[in-house]
Coordinates of C-alpha atoms and ligand atoms in Angstrom, one line a residue:
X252 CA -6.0 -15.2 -10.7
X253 CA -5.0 -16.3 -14.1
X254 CA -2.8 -19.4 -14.9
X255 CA -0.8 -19.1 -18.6
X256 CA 0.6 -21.2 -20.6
X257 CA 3.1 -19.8 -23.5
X258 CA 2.3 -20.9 -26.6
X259 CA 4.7 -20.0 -29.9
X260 CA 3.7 -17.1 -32.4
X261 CA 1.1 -18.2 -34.7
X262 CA -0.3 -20.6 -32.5
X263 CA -4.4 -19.8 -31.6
X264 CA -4.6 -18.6 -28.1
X265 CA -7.1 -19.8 -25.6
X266 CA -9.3 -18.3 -22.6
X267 CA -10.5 -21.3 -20.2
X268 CA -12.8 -20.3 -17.8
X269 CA -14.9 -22.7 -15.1
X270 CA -17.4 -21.9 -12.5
X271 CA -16.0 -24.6 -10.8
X272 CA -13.0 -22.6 -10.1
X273 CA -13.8 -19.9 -7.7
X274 CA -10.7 -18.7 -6.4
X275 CA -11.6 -15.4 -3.9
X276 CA -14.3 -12.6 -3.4
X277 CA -13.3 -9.5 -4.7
X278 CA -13.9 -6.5 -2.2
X279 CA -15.8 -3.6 -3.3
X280 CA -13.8 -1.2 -1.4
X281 CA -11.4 -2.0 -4.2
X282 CA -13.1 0.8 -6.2
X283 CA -12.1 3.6 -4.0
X284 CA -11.3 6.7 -4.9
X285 CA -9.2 9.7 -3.3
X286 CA -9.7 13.6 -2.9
X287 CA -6.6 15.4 -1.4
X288 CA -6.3 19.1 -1.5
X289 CA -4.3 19.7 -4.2
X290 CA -4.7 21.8 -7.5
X291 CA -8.3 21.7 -8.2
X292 CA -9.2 18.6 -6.8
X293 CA -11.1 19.8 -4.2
X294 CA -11.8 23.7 -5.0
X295 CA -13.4 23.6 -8.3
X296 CA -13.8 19.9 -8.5
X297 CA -16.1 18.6 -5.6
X298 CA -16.3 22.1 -3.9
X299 CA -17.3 25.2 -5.8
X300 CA -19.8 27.3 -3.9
X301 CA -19.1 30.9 -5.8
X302 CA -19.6 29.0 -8.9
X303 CA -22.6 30.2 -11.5
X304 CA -22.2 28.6 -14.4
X305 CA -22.8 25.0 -13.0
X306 CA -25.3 23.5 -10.6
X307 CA -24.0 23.6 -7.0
X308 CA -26.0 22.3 -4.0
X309 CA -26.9 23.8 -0.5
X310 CA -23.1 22.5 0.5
X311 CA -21.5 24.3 -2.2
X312 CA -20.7 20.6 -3.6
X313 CA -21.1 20.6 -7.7
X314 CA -23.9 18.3 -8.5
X315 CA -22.5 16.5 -11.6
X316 CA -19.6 15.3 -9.7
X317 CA -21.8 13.5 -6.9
X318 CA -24.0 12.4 -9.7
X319 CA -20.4 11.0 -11.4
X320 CA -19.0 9.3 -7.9
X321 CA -22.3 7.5 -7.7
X322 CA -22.1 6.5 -11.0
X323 CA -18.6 4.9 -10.2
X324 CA -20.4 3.7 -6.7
X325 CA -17.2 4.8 -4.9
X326 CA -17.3 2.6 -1.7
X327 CA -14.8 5.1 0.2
X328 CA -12.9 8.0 -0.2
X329 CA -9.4 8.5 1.3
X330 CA -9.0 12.3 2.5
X331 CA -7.0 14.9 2.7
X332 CA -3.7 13.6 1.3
X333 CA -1.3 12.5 0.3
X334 CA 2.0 14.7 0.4
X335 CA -0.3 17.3 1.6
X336 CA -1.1 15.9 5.1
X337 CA 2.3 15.9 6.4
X338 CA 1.4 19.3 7.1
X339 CA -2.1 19.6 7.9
X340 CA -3.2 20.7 11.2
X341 CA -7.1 19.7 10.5
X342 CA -8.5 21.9 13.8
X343 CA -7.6 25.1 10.6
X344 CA -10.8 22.7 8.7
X345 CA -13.7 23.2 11.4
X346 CA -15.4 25.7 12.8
X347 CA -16.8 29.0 11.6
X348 CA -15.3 29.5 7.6
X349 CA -14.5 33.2 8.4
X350 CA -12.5 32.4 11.2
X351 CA -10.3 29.6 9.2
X352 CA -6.6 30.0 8.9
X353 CA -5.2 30.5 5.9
X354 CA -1.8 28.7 5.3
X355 CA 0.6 27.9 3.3
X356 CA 1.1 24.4 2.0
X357 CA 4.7 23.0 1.3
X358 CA 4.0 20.2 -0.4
X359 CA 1.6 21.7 -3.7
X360 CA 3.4 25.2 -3.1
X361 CA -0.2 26.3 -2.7
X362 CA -2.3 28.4 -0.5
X363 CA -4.8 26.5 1.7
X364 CA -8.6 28.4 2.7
X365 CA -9.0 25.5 4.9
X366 CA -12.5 26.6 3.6
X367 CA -13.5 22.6 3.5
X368 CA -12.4 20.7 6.1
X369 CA -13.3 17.4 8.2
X370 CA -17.2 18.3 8.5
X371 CA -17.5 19.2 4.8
X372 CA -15.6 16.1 3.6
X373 CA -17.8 14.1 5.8
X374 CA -20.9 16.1 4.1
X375 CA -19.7 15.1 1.0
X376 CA -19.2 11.5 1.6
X377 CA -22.5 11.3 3.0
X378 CA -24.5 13.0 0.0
X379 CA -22.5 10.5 -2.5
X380 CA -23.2 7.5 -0.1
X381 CA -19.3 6.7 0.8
X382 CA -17.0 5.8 3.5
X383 CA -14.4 7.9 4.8
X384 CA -11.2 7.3 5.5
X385 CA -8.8 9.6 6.7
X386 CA -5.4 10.1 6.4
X387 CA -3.2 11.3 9.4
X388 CA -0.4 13.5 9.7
X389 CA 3.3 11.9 10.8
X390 CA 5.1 14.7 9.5
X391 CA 4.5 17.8 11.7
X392 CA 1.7 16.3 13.3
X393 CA 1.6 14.7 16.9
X394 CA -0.1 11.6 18.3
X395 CA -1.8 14.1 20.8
X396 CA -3.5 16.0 17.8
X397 CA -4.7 12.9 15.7
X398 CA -6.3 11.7 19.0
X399 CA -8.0 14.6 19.3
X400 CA -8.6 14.0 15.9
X401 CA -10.1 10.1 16.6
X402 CA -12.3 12.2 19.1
X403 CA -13.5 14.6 17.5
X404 CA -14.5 12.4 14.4
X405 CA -15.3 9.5 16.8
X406 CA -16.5 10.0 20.2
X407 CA -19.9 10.3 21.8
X408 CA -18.2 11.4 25.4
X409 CA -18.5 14.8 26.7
X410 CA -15.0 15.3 26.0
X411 CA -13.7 18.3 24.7
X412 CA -12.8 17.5 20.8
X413 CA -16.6 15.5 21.0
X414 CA -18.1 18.6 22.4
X415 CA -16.6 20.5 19.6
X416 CA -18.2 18.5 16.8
X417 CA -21.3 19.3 18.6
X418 CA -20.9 23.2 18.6
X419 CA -20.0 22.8 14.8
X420 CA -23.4 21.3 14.0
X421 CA -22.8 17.4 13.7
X422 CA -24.3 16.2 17.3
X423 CA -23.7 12.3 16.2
X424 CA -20.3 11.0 15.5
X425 CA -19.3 10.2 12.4
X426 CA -17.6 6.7 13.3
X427 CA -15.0 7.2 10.6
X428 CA -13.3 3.7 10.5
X429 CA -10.6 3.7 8.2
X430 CA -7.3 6.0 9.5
X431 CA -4.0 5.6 7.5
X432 CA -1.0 6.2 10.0
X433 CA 1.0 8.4 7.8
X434 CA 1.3 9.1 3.8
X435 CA 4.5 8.1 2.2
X436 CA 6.5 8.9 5.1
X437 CA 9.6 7.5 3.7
X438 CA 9.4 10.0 0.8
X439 CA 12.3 12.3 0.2
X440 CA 9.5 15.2 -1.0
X441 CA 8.1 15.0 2.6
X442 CA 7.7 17.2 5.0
X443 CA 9.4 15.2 8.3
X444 CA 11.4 11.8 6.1
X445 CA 11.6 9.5 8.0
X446 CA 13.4 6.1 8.4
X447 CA 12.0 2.9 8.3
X448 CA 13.1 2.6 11.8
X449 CA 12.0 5.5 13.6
X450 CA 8.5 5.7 11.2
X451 CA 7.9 1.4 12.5
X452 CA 8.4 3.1 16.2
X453 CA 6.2 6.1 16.6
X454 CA 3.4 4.1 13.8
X455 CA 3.6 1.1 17.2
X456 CA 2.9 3.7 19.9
X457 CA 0.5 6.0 17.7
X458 CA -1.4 2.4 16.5
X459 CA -1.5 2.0 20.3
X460 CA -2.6 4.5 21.5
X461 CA -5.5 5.0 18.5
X462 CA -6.7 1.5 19.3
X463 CA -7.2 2.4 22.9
X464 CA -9.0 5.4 22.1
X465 CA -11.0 3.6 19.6
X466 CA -11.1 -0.1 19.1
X467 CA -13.3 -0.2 16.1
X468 CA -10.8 1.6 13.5
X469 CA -9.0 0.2 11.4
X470 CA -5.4 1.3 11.1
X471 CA -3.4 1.6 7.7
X472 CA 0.3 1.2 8.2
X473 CA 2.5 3.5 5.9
X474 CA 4.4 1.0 3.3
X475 CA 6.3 1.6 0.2
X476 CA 6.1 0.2 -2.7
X477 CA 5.2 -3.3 -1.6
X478 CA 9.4 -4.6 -2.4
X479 CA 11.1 -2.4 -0.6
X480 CA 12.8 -3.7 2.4
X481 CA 10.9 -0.4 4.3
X482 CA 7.6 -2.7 3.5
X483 CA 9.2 -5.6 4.7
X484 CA 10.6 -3.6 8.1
X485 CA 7.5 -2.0 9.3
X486 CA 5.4 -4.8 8.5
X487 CA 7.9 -7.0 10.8
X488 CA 7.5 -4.1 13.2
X489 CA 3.6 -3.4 13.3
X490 CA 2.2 -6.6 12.1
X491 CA 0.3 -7.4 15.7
X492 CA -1.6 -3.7 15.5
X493 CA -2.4 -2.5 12.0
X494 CA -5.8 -4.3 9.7
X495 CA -3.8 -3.5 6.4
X496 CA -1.0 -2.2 4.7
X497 CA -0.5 0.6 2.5
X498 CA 1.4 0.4 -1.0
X499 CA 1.6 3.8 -3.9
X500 CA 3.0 3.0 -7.5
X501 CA 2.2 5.3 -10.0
X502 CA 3.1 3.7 -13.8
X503 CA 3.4 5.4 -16.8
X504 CA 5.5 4.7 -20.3
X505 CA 5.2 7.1 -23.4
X506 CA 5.7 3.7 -25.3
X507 CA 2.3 2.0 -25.9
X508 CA 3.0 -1.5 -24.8
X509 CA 5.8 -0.2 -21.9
X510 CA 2.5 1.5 -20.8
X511 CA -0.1 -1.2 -20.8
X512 CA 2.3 -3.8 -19.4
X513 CA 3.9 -1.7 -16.4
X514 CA 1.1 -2.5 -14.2
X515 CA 2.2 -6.0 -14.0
X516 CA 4.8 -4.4 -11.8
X517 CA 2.0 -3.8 -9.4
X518 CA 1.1 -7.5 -9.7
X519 CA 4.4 -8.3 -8.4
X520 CA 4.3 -5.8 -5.5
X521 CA 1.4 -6.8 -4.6
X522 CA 2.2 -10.8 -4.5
X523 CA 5.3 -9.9 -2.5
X524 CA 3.9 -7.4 -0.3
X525 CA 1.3 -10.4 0.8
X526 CA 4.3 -12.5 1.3
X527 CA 6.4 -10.2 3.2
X528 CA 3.0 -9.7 5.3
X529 CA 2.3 -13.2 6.3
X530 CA 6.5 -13.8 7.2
X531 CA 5.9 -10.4 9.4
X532 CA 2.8 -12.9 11.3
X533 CA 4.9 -16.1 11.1
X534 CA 8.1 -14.2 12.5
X535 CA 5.4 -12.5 15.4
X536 CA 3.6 -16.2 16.6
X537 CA 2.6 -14.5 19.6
X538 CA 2.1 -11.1 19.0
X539 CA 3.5 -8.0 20.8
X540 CA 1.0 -5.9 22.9
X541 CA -2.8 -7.1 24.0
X542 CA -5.4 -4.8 25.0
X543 CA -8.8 -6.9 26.5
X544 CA -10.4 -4.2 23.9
X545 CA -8.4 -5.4 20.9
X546 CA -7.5 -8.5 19.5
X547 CA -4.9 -8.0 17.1
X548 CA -5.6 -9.4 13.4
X549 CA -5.8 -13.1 12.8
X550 CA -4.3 -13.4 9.4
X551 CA -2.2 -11.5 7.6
X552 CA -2.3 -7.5 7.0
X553 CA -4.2 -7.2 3.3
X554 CA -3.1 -4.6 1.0
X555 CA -4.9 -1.2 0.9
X556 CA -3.5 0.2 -2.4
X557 CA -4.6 3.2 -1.8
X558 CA -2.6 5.2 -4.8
X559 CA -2.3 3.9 -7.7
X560 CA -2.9 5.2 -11.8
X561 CA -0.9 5.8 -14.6
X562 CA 1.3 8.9 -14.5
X563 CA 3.0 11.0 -16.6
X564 CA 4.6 13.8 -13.8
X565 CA 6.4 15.2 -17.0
X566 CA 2.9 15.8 -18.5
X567 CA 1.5 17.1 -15.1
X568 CA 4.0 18.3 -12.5
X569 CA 1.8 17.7 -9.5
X570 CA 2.8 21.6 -8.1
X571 CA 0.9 22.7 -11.3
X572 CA -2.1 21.1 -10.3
X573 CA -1.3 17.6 -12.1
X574 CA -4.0 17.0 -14.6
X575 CA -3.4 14.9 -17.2
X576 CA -4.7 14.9 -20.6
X577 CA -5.3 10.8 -20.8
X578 CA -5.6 8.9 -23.8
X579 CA -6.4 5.2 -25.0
X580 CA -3.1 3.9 -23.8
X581 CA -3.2 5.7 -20.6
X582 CA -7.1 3.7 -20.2
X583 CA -6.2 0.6 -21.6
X584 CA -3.2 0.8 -18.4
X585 CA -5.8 1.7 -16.0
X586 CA -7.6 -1.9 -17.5
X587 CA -4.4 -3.5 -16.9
X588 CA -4.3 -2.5 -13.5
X589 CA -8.0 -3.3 -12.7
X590 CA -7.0 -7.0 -14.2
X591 CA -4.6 -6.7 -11.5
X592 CA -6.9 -6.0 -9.0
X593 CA -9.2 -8.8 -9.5
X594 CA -6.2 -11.2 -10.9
X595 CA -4.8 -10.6 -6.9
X596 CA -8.4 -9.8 -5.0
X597 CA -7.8 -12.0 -2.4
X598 CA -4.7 -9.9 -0.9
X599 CA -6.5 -6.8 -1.9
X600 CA -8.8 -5.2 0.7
X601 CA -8.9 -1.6 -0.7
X602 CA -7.6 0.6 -3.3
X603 CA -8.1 3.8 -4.3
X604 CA -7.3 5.4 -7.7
X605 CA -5.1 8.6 -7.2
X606 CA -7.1 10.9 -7.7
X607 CA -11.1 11.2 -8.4
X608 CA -11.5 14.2 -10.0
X609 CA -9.2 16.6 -11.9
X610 CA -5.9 16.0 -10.4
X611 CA -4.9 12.4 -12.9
X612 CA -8.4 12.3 -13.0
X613 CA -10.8 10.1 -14.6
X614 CA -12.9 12.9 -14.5
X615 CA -12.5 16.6 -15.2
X616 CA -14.2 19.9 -14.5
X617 CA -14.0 22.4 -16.7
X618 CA -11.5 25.2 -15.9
X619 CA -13.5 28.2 -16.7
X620 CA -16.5 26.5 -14.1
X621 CA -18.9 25.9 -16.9
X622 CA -21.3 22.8 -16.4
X623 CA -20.4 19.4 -17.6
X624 CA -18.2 17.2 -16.7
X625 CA -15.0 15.7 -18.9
X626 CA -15.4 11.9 -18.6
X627 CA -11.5 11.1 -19.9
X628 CA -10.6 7.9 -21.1
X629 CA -9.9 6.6 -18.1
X630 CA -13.3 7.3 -17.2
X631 CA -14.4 4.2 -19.3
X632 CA -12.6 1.1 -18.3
X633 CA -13.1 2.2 -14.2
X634 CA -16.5 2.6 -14.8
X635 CA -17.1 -0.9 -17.0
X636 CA -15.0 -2.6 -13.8
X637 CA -17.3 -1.1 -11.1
X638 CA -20.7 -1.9 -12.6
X639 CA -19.5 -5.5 -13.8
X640 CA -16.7 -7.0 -12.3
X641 CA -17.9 -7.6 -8.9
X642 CA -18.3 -10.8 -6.5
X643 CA -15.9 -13.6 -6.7
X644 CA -12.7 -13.8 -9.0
X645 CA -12.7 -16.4 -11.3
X646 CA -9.4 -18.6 -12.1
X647 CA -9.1 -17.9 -16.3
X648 CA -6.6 -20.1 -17.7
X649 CA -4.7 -18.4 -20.7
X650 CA -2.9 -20.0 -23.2
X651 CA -0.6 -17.0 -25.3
X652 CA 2.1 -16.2 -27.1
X653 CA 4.0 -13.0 -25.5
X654 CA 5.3 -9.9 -26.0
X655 CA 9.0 -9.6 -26.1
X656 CA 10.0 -5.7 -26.1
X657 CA 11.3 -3.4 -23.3
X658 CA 9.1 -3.4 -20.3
X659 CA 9.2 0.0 -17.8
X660 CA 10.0 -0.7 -14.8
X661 CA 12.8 -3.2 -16.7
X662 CA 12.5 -5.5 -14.4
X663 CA 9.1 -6.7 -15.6
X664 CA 10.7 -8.7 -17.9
X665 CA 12.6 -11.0 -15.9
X666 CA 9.8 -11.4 -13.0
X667 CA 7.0 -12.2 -15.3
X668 CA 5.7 -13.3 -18.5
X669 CA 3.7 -10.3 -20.5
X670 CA 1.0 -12.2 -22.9
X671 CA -0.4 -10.4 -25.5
X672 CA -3.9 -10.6 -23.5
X673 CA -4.5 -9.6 -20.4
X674 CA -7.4 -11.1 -18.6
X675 CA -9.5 -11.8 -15.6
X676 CA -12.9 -12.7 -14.7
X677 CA -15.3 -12.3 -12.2
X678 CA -18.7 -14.1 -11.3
X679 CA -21.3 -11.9 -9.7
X680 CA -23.6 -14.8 -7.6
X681 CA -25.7 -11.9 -7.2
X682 CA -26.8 -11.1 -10.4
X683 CA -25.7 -14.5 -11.7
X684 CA -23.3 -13.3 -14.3
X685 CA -20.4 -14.0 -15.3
X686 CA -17.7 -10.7 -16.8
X687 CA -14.6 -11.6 -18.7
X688 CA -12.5 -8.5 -19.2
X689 CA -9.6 -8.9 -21.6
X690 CA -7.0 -6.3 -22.8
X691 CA -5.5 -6.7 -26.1
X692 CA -1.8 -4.9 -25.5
X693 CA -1.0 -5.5 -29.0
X694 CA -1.5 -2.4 -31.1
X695 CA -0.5 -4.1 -34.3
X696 CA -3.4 -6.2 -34.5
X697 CA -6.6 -8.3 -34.0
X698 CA -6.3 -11.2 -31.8
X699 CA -8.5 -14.4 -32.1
X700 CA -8.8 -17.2 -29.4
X701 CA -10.8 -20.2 -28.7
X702 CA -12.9 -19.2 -25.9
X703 CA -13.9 -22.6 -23.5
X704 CA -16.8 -20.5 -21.3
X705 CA -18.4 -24.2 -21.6
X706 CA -18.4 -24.4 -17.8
X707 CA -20.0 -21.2 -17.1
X708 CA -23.1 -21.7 -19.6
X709 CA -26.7 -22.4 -18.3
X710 CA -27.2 -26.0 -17.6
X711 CA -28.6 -27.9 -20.7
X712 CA -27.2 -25.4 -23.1
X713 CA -26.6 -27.2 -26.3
X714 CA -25.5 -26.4 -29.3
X715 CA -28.6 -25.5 -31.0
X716 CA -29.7 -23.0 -27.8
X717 CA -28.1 -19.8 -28.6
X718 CA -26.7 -17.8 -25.7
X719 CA -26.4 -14.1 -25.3
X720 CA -23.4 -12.5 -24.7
X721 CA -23.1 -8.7 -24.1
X722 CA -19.8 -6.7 -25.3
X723 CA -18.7 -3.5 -24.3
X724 CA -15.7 -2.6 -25.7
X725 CA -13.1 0.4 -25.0
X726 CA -10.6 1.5 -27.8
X727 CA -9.8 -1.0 -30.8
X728 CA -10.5 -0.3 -34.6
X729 CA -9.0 2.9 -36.0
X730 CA -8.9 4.8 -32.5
X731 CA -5.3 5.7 -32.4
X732 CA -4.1 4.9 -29.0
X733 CA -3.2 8.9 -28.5
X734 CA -6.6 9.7 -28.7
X735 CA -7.3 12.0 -25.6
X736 CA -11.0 13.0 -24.5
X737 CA -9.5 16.1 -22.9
X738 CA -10.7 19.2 -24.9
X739 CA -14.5 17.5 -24.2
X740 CA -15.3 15.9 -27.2
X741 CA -15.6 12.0 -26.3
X742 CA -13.8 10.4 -28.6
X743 CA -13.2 7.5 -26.2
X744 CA -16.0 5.2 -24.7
X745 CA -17.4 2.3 -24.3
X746 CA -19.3 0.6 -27.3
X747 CA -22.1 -1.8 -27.1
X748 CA -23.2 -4.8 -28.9
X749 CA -24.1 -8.6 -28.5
X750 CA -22.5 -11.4 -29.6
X751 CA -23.6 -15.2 -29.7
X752 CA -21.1 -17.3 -27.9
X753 CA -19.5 -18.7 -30.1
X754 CA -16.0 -21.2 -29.7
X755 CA -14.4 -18.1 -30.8
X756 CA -14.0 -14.1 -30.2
X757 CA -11.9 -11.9 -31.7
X758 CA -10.5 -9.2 -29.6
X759 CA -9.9 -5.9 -31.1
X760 CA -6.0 -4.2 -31.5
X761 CA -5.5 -2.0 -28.4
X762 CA -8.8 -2.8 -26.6
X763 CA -10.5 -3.4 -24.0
X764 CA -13.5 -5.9 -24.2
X765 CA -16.0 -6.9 -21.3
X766 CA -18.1 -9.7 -22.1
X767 CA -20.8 -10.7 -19.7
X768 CA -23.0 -13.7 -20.0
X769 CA -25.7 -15.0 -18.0
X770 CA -24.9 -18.8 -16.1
X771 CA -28.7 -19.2 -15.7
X772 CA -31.4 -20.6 -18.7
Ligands
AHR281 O1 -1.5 11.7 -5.8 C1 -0.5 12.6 -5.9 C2 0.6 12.4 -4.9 O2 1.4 11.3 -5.2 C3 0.2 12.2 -3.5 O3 0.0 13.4 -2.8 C4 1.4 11.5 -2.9 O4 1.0 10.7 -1.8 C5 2.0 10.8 -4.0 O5 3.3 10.9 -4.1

């Protein structure tokens, strides 16, 4: 959470931050990330077994990409889609590879091996150390087959679907947890649209239904955009049986500053969405159906956010396999959004960045199969956010001056101030620092501010004690905010350096800047 103050141009900005002002914990399953079978997300980007040029384990999963997702720590990956599980029968995905169906996939225009399939992604997630959660097919799927589904993933019983995981090799379920009921199922590319109506009546009886089968999952109700009155409906409708609430926004501006402010859109989707969730629980005081199994949530529906990134579907049309060459902007949006994140943890309970590896990718595999992986700009910024800015958000107070110019979506503009720094700040208890991140959207120039971080120095800290503050900082100086690591050479990273806190920093034009400073002596 961040409180602001506009100040007039000219004026020195300030960044206030206490340790007396927690405000929420921040969830690590907000650093999710997303593999869906589309272009080479999966083929060629976690699984590659022909290939050999690069180093592939006994799975056939490339070894530099686990290495890569553990670097990230990716708490859970959402699986298999996307637009392309409103088609996908996952019984094609198990069982002997030979004897796999081969089909064709509406949604990418694509051929699918079904080659890898539930057991493999649940390989996969295990070798990297992650959660799986899996998304379920409303389009041409039934309730009977994602049962079977919850069963065969699920069940210890000597049921059929359990008995099948068995003959395929995995004798202990896999007790996946998370199941989204649907992917954009109001969508007008999906196979099976559907209205807000009839999608809040079958999610009810499939929620049902799951929850008797399984009491322990948690169920991810399809939403929209987080202000659409579709949000607002189903959430009214299914409050009493889903744990959270699914919202997509893709944002993307050629225009530098249109770019770095559009996530503030998802700020506001976000803030609404939690509203329009706790109105669906005050408007359902008693609940609908009870189950002596389940007890339906006691607060609110939290937000899963389980797509979100800056796009450019111009750039990279997702039927030709959607990878984007990203540049400074495009990482220094992603920053934005990760503000976001921790600015609005505590109605955040997962998000996933769409997607994890070639397909608007922080990371990229190389086309021809040759080893090494492409860490792109965004790369940088998810990566500084994962290792640092974890545990509780802190409330920063920012005093600003603001930018002025066109905002995309338009509507920015007249919902919510856009300062020319973006900030927020986490304390890690654990570790016992404290991480400031701050985005400078101006690409014009240098911005200096009187930083209070009084209240979060070591007790006793005077004047003449000197405390050490590490930097790491993402873009600024002469790095043109085009500059793309796409061809492999990294031209974007993260720089280094200490600083001695001091009453006042100086953030570079166009950059992000993480510092991180000790609260103990
Ligand atoms: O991530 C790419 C696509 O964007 C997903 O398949 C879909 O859910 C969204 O529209």
């Amino acid at each position: 959470m961040t409180t602001f103050t506009q100040i007039p141009d000219g004026e020195a900005p300030s960044i206030d931050v206490s340790l007396k002002r927690i405000v929420s914990d921040i969830n690590p399953m907000m650093y999710g990330g997303f593999l869906e079978h589309m272009g080479r997300c999966i083929y060629g980007g976690v699984y590659d077994p022909d290939n050999k040029h690069s180093a592939i384990d006994e799975n056939g999963f490339r070894t530099d990409v686990i290495d890569a997702f553990k670097e990230l720590q990716i708490p859970v990956i959402r699986y298999p889609g996307g637009n392309f599980v409103a088609t996908y029968h996952w019984e094609d995905g198990v069982g002997p590879r030979g004897q796999r169906p081969r089909r064709w996939d509406p949604a990418w225009k694509a051929e699918e091996s079904n080659e890898f399939g539930t057991d493999e992604f649940m390989k996969f997630c295990e070798v990297v150390g992650t959660e799986p959660y899996l998304a379920l097919n409303m389009g041409t799927g039934t309730l009977d087959e994602a049962l079977n589904w919850l069963e065969y993933c699920n069940s210890d019983r000597n049921t059929y679907y359990a008995n099948l995981r068995r003959k395929n090799g995995r004798e202990k379920p896999y007790n996946v947890k998370y199941w989204a009921l649907g992917n954009e199922t109001w969508g007008p590319w999906q196979v099976e649209e559907d209205t807000k109506e009839n999608y809040a009546k079958r999610a009810k009886q499939w929620a049902k239904a799951l929850k008797l089968a399984d009491p322990r999952i948690e169920l991810i109700l399809c939403g929209k955009n987080g202000h659409d009155d579709w949000d607002r409906y189903v959430l009214q409708e299914c409050v009493d049986l889903v744990d959270m609430h699914s919202i997509h926004l893709y944002t993307y501006s050629h225009d530098f500053k249109e770019n770095v402010t559009a996530p503030l859109s998802a700020e506001r989707a976000i803030q609404i969405t939690a509203s329009l969730s706790e109105l669906a629980l005050i408007n359902n005081p008693t609940g609908g159906w009870r189950s002596n199994d389940y007890s339906p949530p006691a607060s609110p529906p939290k937000i899963c956010f389980d797509e979100w990134n800056v796009y450019d579907d111009q750039q990279a049309p997702g039927d030709q396999g959607g990878e984007q060459a990203y540049n400074l902007s495009d990482a220094l949006g992603v920053a934005v959004w990760l503000n976001v994140f921790i600015r609005q943890s505590k109605h955040i309970a997962m998000a996933n960045i769409a997607q994890s590896v070639n397909v608007l990718g922080p990371l990229s595999t190389r086309k021809d199969g040759g080893p090494g992986l492409i860490r792109q700009t965004l790369w940088w910024p998810l990566l500084l956010f994962s290792k640092y800015m974890r545990g509780k958000t802190l409330n920063v107070h920012l005093r600003a001056s603001t930018y002025n110019g066109s905002t995309f979506p338009s509507w920015i503009r007249k919902t919510t101030p856009t300062p020319w720094l973006d900030v927020s700040c986490a304390y890690d208890e654990v570790s016992g620092f404290v991480n400031l991140a701050v985005v400078n959207i101006d690409d014009t120039q240098d911005i200096t501010v009187d930083l209070g971080l009084q209240e979060t120095l070591p007790a006793g800290l005077t004047t003449d004690k000197q405390q050490e503050v590490q930097v790491f900082t993402v873009g600024g100086g002469e790095i043109d905010v085009k500059t793309t690591n796409f061809d492999g050479v990294e031209r974007v990273g993260v720089v280094e350096s200490t600083w001695i806190a001091g009453p006042k920093y100086t953030f570079p034009k166009h950059s992000l800047t993480l510092l991180r400073w000790s609260v103990k002596a």
